[in-house]
PDB file of C-alpha atoms and ligand atoms in Angstrom:
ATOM      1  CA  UNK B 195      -9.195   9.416  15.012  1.00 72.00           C
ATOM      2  CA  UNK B 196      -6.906   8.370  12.317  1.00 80.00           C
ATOM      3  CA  UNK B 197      -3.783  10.617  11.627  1.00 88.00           C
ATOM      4  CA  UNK B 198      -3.688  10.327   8.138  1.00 93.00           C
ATOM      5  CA  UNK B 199      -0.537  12.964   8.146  1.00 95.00           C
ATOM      6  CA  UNK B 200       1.218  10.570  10.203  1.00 95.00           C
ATOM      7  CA  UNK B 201       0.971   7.324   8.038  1.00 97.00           C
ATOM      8  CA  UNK B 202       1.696   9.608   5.042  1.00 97.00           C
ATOM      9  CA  UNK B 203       4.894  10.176   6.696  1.00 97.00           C
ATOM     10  CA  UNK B 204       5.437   7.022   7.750  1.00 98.00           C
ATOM     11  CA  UNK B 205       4.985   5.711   4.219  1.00 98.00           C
ATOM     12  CA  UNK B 206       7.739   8.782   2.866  1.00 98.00           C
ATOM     13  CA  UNK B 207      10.810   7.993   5.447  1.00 98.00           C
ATOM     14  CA  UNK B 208      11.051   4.135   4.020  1.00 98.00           C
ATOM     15  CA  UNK B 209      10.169   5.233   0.129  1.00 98.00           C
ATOM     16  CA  UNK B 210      14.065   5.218  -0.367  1.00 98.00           C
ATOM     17  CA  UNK B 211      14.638   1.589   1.093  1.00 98.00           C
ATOM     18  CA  UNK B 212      12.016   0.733  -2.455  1.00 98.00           C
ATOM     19  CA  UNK B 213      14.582  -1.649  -4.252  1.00 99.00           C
ATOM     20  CA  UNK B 214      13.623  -0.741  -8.020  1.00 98.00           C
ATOM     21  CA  UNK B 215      16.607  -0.771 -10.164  1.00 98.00           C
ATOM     22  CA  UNK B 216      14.327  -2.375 -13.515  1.00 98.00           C
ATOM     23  CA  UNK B 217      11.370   0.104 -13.040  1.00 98.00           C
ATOM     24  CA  UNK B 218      13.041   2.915 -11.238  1.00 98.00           C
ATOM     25  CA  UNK B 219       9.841   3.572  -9.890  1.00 98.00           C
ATOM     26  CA  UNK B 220       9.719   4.159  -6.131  1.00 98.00           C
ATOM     27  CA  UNK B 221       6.708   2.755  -4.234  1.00 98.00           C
ATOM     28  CA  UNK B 222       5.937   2.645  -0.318  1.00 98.00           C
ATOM     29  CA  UNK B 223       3.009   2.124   1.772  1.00 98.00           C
ATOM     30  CA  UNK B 224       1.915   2.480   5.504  1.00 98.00           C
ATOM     31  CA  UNK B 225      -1.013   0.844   7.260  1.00 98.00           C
ATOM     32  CA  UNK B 226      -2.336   1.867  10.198  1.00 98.00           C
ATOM     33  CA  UNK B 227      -3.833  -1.064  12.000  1.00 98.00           C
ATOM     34  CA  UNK B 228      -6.877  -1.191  14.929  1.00 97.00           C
ATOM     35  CA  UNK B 229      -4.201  -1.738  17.865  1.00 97.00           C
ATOM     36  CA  UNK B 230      -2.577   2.067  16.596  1.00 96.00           C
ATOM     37  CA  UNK B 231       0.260   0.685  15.061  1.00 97.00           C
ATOM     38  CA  UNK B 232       1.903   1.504  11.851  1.00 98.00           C
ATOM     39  CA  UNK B 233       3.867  -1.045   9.500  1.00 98.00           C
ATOM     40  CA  UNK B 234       5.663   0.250   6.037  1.00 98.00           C
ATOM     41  CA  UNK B 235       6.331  -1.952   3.218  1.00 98.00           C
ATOM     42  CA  UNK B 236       7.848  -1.001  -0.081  1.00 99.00           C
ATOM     43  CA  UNK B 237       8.044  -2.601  -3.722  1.00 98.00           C
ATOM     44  CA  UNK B 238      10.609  -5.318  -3.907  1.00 99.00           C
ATOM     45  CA  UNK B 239      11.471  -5.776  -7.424  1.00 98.00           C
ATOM     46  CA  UNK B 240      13.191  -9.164  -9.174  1.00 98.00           C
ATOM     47  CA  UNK B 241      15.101  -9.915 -12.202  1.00 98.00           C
ATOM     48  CA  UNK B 242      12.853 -12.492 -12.630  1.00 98.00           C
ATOM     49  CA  UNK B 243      10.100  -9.507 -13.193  1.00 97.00           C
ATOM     50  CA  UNK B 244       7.006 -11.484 -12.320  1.00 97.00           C
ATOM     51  CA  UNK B 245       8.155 -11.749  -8.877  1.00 98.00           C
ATOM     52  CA  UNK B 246       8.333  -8.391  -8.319  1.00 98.00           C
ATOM     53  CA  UNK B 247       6.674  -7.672  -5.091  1.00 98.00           C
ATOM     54  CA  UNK B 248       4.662  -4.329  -4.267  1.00 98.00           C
ATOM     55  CA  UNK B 249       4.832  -1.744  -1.818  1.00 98.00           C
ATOM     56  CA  UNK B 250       0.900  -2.122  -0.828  1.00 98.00           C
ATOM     57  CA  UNK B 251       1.410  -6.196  -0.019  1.00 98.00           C
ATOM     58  CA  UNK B 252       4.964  -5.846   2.291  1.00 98.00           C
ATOM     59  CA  UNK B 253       3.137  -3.365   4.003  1.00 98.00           C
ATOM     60  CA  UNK B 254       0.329  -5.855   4.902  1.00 98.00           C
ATOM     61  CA  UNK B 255       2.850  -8.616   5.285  1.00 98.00           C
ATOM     62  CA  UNK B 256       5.110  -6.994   7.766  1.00 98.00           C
ATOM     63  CA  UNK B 257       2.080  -6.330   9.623  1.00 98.00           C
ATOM     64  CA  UNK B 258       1.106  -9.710   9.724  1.00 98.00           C
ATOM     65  CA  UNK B 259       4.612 -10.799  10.461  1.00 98.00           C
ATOM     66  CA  UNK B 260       4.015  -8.681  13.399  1.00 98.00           C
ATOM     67  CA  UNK B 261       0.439 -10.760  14.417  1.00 98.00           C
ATOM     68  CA  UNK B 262      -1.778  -7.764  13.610  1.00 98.00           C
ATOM     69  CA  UNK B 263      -3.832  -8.019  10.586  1.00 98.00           C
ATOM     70  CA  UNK B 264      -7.243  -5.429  11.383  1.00 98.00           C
ATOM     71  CA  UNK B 265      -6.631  -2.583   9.388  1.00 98.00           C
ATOM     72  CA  UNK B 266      -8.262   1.494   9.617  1.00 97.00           C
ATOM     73  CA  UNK B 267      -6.195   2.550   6.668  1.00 98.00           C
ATOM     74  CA  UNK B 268      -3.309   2.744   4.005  1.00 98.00           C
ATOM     75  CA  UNK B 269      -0.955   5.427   2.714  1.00 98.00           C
ATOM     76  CA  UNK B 270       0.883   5.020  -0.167  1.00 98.00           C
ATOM     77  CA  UNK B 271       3.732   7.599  -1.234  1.00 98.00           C
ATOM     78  CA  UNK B 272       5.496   7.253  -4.732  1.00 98.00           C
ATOM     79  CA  UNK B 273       7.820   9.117  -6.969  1.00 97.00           C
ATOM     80  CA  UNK B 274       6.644   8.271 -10.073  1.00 98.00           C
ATOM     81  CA  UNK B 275       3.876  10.224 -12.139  1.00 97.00           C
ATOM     82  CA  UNK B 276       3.001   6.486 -13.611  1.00 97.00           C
ATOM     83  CA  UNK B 277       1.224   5.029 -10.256  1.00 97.00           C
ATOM     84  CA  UNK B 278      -1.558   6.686  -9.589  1.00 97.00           C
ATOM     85  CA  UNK B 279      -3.284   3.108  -7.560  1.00 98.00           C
ATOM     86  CA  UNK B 280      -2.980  -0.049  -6.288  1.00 98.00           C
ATOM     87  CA  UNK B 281      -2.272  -2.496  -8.879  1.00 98.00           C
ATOM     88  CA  UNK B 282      -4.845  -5.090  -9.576  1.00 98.00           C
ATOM     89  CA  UNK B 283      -3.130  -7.565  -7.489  1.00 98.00           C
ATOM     90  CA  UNK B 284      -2.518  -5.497  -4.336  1.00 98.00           C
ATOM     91  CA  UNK B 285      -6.620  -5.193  -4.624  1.00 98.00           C
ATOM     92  CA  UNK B 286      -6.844  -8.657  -3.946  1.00 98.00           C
ATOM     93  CA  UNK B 287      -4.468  -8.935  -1.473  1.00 98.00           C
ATOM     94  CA  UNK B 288      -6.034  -6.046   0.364  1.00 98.00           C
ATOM     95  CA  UNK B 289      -9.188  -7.181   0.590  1.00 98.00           C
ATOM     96  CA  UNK B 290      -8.440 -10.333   1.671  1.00 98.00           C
ATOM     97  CA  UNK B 291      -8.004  -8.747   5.231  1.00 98.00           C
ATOM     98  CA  UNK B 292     -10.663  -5.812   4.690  1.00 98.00           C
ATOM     99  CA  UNK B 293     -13.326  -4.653   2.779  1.00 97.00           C
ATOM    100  CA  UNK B 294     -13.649  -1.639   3.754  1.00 97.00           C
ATOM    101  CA  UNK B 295     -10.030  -0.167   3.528  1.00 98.00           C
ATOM    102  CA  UNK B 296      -9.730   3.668   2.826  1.00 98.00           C
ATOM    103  CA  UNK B 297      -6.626   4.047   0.901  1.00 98.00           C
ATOM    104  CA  UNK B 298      -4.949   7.427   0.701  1.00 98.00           C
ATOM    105  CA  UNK B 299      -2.837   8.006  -2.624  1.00 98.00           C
ATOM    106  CA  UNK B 300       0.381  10.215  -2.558  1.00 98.00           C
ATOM    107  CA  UNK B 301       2.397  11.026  -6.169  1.00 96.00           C
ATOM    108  CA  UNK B 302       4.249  14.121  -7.103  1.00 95.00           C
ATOM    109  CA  UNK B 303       1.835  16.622  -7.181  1.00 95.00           C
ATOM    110  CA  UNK B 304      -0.726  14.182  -7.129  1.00 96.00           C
ATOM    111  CA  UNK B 305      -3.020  12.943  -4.238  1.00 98.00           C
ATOM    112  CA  UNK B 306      -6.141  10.690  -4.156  1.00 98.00           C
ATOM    113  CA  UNK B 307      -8.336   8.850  -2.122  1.00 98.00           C
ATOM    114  CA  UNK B 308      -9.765   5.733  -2.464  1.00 98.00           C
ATOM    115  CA  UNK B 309     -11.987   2.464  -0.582  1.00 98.00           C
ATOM    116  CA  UNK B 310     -10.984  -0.954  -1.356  1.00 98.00           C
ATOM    117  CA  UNK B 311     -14.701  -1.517  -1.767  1.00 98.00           C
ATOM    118  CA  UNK B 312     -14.951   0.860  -4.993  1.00 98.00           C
ATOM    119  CA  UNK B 313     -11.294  -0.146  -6.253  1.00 98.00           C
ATOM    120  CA  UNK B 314     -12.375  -3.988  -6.016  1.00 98.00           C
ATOM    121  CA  UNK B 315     -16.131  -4.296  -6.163  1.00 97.00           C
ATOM    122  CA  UNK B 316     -17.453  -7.643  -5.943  1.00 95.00           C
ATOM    123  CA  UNK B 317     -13.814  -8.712  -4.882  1.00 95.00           C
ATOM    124  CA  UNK B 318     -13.286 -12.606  -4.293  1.00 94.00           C
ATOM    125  CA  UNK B 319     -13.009 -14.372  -1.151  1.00 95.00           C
ATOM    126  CA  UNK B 320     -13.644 -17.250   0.457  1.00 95.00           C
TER     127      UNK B 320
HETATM  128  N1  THU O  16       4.132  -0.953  -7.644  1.00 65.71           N
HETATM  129  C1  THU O  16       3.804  -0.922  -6.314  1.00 65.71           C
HETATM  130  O1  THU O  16       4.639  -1.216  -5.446  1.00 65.71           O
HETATM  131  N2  THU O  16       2.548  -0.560  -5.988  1.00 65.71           N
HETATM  132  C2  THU O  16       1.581  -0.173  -6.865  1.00 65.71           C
HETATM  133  O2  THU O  16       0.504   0.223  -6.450  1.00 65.71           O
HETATM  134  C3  THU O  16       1.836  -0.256  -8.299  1.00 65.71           C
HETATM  135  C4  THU O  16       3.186  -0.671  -8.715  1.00 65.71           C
HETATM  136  C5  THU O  16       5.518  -1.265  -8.016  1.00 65.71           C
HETATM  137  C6  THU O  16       5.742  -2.585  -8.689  1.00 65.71           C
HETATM  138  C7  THU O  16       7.005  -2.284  -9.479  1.00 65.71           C
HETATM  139  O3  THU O  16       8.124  -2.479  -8.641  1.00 65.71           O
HETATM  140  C8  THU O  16       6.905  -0.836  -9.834  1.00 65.71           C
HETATM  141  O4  THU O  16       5.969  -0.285  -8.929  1.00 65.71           O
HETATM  142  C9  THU O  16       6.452  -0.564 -11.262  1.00 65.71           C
HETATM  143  O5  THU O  16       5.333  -1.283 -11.579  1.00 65.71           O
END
């Protein structure tokens, strides 16, 4: 059974490593992969704005990094009231690795739930 508590906290004790001083917007993420491990990511921001890297995408890279890449679900724990989902490139990213990711949503006094399947419907891949 997934702990969904667990990756929520996960997600919250790296949101302060989020290196964001353009935005000042706070982002982390958790995924909880088949195995029963947990890898955070969070957003990585550039001067060079476009290369700005989110929270959602580390997450799945450092998981990769560590050879797991089947994932049961995501957590994602900001401080802003402006994020309220993935961004449309995280989608992609996501469901290159699953299509049917349950994504669990965490802002200040906000909280929502969402599949990659109805964030990304007929999502390209390969
Ligand atoms: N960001 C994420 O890390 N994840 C999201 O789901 C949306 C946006 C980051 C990118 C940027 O560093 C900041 O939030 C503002 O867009």
């Amino acid at each position: 059974m997934i702990d969904i508590n667990l990756l929520k906290e996960a997600s919250k004790k790296v949101l302060n490593n989020s290196y964001s001083p353009y935005s000042g917007i706070k982002v982390a993420a958790a995924v909880l992969t088949k195995n029963g491990n947990v890898y955070t990511g969070v957003n990585v921001e550039n001067s060079s704005y476009a290369l700005t890297s989110c929270a959602e995408k580390n997450a799945i890279i450092n998981s990769i990094i560590h050879g797991e890449k089947d994932f049961l679900a995501m957590a994602v724990y900001t401080d802003s009231h402006l994020v309220k989902s993935p961004c449309g490139s995280c989608r992609q990213f996501i469901f290159e690795f699953s299509k049917d990711l349950q994504i669990y949503f965490y802002g200040p006094d906000y909280y929502n739930e969402f599949n990659i399947k109805e964030l990304f419907p007929e999502g390209f891949s390969l």
